[in-house]
Tab-separated table of C-alpha atoms in Angstrom:
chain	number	residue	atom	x	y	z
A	26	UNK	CA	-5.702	25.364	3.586
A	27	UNK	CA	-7.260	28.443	3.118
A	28	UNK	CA	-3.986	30.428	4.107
A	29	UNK	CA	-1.949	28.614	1.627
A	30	UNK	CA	-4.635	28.891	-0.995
A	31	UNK	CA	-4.847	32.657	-0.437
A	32	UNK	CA	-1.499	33.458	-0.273
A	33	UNK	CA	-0.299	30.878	-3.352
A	34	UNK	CA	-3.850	31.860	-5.571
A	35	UNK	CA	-4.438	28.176	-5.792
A	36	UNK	CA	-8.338	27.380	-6.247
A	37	UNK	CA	-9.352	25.282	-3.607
A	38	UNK	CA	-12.122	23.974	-6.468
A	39	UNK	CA	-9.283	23.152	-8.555
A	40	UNK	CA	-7.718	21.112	-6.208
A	41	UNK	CA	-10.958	19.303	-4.504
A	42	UNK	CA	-11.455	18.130	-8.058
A	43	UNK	CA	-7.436	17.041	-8.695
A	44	UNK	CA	-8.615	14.797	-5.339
A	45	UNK	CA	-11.780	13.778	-6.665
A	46	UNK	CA	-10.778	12.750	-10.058
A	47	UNK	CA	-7.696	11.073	-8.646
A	48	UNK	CA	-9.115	7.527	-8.005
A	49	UNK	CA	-7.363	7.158	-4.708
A	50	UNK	CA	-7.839	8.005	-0.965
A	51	UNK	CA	-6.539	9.936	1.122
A	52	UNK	CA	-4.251	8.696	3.471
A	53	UNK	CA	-5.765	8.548	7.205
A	54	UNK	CA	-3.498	11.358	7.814
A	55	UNK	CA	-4.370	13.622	5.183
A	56	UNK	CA	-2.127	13.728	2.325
A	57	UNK	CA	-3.248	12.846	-1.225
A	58	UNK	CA	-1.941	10.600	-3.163
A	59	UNK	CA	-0.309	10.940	-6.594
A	60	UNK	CA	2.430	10.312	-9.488
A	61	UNK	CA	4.913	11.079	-11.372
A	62	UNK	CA	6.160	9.228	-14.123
A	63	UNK	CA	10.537	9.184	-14.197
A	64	UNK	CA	13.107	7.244	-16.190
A	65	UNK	CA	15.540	4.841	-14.672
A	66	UNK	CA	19.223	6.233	-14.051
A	67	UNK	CA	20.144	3.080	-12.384
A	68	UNK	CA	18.134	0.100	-12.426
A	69	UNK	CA	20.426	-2.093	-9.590
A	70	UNK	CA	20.438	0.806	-7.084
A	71	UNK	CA	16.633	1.770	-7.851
A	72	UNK	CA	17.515	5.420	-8.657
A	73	UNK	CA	15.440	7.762	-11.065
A	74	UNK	CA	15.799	10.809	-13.137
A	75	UNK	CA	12.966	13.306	-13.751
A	76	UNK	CA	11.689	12.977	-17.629
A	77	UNK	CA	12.495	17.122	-17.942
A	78	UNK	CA	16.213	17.679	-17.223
A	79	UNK	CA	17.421	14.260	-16.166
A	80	UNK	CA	19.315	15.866	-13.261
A	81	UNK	CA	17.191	15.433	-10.504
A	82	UNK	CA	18.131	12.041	-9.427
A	83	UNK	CA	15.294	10.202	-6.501
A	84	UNK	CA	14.546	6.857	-5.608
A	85	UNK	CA	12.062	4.949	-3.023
A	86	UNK	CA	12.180	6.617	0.419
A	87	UNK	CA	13.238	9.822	-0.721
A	88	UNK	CA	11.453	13.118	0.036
A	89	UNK	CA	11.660	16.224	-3.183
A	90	UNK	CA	11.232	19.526	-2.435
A	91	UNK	CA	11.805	22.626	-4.791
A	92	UNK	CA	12.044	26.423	-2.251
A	93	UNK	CA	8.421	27.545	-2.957
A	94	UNK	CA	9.194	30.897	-5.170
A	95	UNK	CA	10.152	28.638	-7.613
A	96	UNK	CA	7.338	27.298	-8.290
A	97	UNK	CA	5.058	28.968	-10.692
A	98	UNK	CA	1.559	29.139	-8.934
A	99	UNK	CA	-0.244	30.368	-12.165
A	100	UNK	CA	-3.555	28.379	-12.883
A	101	UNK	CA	-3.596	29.976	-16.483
A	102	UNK	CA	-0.083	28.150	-17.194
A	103	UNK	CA	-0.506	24.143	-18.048
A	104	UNK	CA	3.215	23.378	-17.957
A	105	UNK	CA	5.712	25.731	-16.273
A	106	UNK	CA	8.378	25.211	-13.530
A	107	UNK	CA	7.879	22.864	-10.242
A	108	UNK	CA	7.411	19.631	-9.238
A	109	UNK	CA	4.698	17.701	-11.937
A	110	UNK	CA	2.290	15.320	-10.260
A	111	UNK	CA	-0.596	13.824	-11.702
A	112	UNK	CA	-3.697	11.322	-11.088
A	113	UNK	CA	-4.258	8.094	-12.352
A	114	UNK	CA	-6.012	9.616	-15.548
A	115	UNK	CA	-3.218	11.837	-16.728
A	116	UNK	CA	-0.831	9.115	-16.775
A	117	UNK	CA	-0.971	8.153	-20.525
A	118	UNK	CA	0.061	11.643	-20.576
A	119	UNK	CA	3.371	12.128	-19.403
A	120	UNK	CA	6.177	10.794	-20.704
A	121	UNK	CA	8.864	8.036	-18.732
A	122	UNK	CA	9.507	4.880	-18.404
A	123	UNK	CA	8.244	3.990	-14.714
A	124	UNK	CA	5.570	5.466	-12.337
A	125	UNK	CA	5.969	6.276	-9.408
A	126	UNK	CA	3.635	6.458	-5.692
A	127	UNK	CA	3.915	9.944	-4.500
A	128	UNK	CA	2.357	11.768	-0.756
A	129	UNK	CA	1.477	15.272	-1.412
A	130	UNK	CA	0.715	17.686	1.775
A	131	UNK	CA	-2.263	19.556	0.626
A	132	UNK	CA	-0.537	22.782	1.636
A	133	UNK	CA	2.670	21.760	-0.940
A	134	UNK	CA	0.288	22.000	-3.964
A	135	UNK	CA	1.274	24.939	-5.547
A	136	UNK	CA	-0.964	25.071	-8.879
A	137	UNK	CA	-3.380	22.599	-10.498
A	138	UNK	CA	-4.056	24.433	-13.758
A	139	UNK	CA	-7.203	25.752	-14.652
A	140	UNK	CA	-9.531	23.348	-16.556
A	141	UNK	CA	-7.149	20.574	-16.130
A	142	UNK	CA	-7.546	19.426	-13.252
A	143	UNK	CA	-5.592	15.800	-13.282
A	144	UNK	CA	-2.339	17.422	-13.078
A	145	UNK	CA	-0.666	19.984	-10.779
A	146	UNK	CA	2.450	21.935	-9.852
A	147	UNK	CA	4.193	20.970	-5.699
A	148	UNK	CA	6.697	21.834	-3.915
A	149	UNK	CA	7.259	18.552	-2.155
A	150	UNK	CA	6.562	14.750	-2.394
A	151	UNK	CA	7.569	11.345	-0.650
A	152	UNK	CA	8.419	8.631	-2.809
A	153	UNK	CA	6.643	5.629	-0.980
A	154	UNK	CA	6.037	3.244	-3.532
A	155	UNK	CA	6.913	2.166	-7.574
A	156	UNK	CA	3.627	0.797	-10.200
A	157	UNK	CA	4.580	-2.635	-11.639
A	158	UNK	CA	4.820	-2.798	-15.207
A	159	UNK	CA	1.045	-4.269	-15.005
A	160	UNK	CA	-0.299	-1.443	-13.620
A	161	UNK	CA	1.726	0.715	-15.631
A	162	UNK	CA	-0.239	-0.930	-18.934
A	163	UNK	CA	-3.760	-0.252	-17.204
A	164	UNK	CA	-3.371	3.466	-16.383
A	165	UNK	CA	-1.321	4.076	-19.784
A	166	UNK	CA	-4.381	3.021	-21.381
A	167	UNK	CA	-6.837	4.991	-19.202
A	168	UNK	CA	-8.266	1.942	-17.171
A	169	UNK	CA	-8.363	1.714	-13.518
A	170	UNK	CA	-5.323	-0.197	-12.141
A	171	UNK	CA	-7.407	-3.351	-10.145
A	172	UNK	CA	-4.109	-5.506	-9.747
A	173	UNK	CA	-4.303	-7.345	-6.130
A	174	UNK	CA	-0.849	-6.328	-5.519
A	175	UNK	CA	-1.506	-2.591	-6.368
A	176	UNK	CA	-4.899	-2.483	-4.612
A	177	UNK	CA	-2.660	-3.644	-1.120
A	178	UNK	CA	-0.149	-1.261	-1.414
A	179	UNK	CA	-2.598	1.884	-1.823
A	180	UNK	CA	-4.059	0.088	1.218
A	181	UNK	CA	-1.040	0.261	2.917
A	182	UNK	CA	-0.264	3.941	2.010
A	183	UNK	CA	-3.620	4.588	3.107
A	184	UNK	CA	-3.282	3.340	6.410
A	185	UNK	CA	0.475	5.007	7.071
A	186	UNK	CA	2.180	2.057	6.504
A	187	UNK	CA	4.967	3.641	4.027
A	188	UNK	CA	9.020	3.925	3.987
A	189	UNK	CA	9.744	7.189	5.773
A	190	UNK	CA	11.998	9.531	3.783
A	191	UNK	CA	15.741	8.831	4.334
A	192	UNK	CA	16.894	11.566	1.994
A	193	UNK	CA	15.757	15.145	1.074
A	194	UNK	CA	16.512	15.845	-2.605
A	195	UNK	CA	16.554	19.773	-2.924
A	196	UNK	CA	15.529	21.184	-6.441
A	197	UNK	CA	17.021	24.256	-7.889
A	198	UNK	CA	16.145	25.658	-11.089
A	199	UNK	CA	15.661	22.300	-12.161
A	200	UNK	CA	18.919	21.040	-11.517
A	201	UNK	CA	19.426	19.090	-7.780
A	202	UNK	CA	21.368	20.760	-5.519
């Protein structure tokens, strides 16, 4: 990391303690896991819209990016432009309906902001996986999610065994291209 972190001005303290604080693994291949809470465009198909614009529409299997310059890589800015992930604890947080299991390279974190260090700013996640409505309740009010169900799939995602991204959704200036 230390190229990426030198060239993007992300803290590598910053982020160590985004991982730490997350609650979850890594997976045995090195990516960290996160989420990011969306809003249902269409239940039947299992599509989503980001809680900011509404235009950036993703679903299970799919892989967003946003080009790297886009993304502001300020630690002194809380919310700015980029992809928003977060850990377990910042979920009562954001705003949407439904939470979703993201993979995170380490080198597509772009900023986690200074001093608050359960959120951060990518350029790129897979979707592999969708919190029940259970687990949803738990992490809304700050408790750790110990659902059976939830504790396999993080076991899974740990392990590699995830849907492999289908799609590439491409984000623009916050609107999908």
């Amino acid at each position: 990391l230390a190229p990426v972190i030198r060239d993007r001005k992300l803290s590598g303290e910053d982020l160590m303690q985004f991982i730490k604080k997350s609650e979850m693994p890594l997976t045995n291949d090195g990516r960290i896991i996160a989420y990011k809470r969306v809003n249902v465009q269409d239940s039947e198909k299992g599509i989503y819209k980001d809680c900011h614009t509404g235009k950036v529409f993703q679903q299970l299997g799919s892989r967003v990016v946003m080009p790297v310059d886009l993304v502001d890589s300020s630690r002194h800015n809380s919310c700015s432009t980029g992809l928003h992930v977060c850990n377990l604890g910042y979920l009562g947080g954001f705003r949407g309906s439904n939470t979703l299991i993201v993979l995170v390279n380490p080198e597509d974190f772009i900023a986690v902001p200074h001093g608050e260090t359960t959120k951060a700013r990518v350029c790129a996640y897979d979707i592999v996986g969708i919190m029940d409505n259970k687990g949803q309740l738990h992490a809304n009010n700050g408790k750790s999610v110990k659902e059976p169900s939830f504790e396999a799939l993080i076991a899974d995602i740990v392990q590699g065994k995830v849907m492999q991204p289908f799609e590439i959704v491409t984000v623009t200036n916050y609107g999908q291209t």
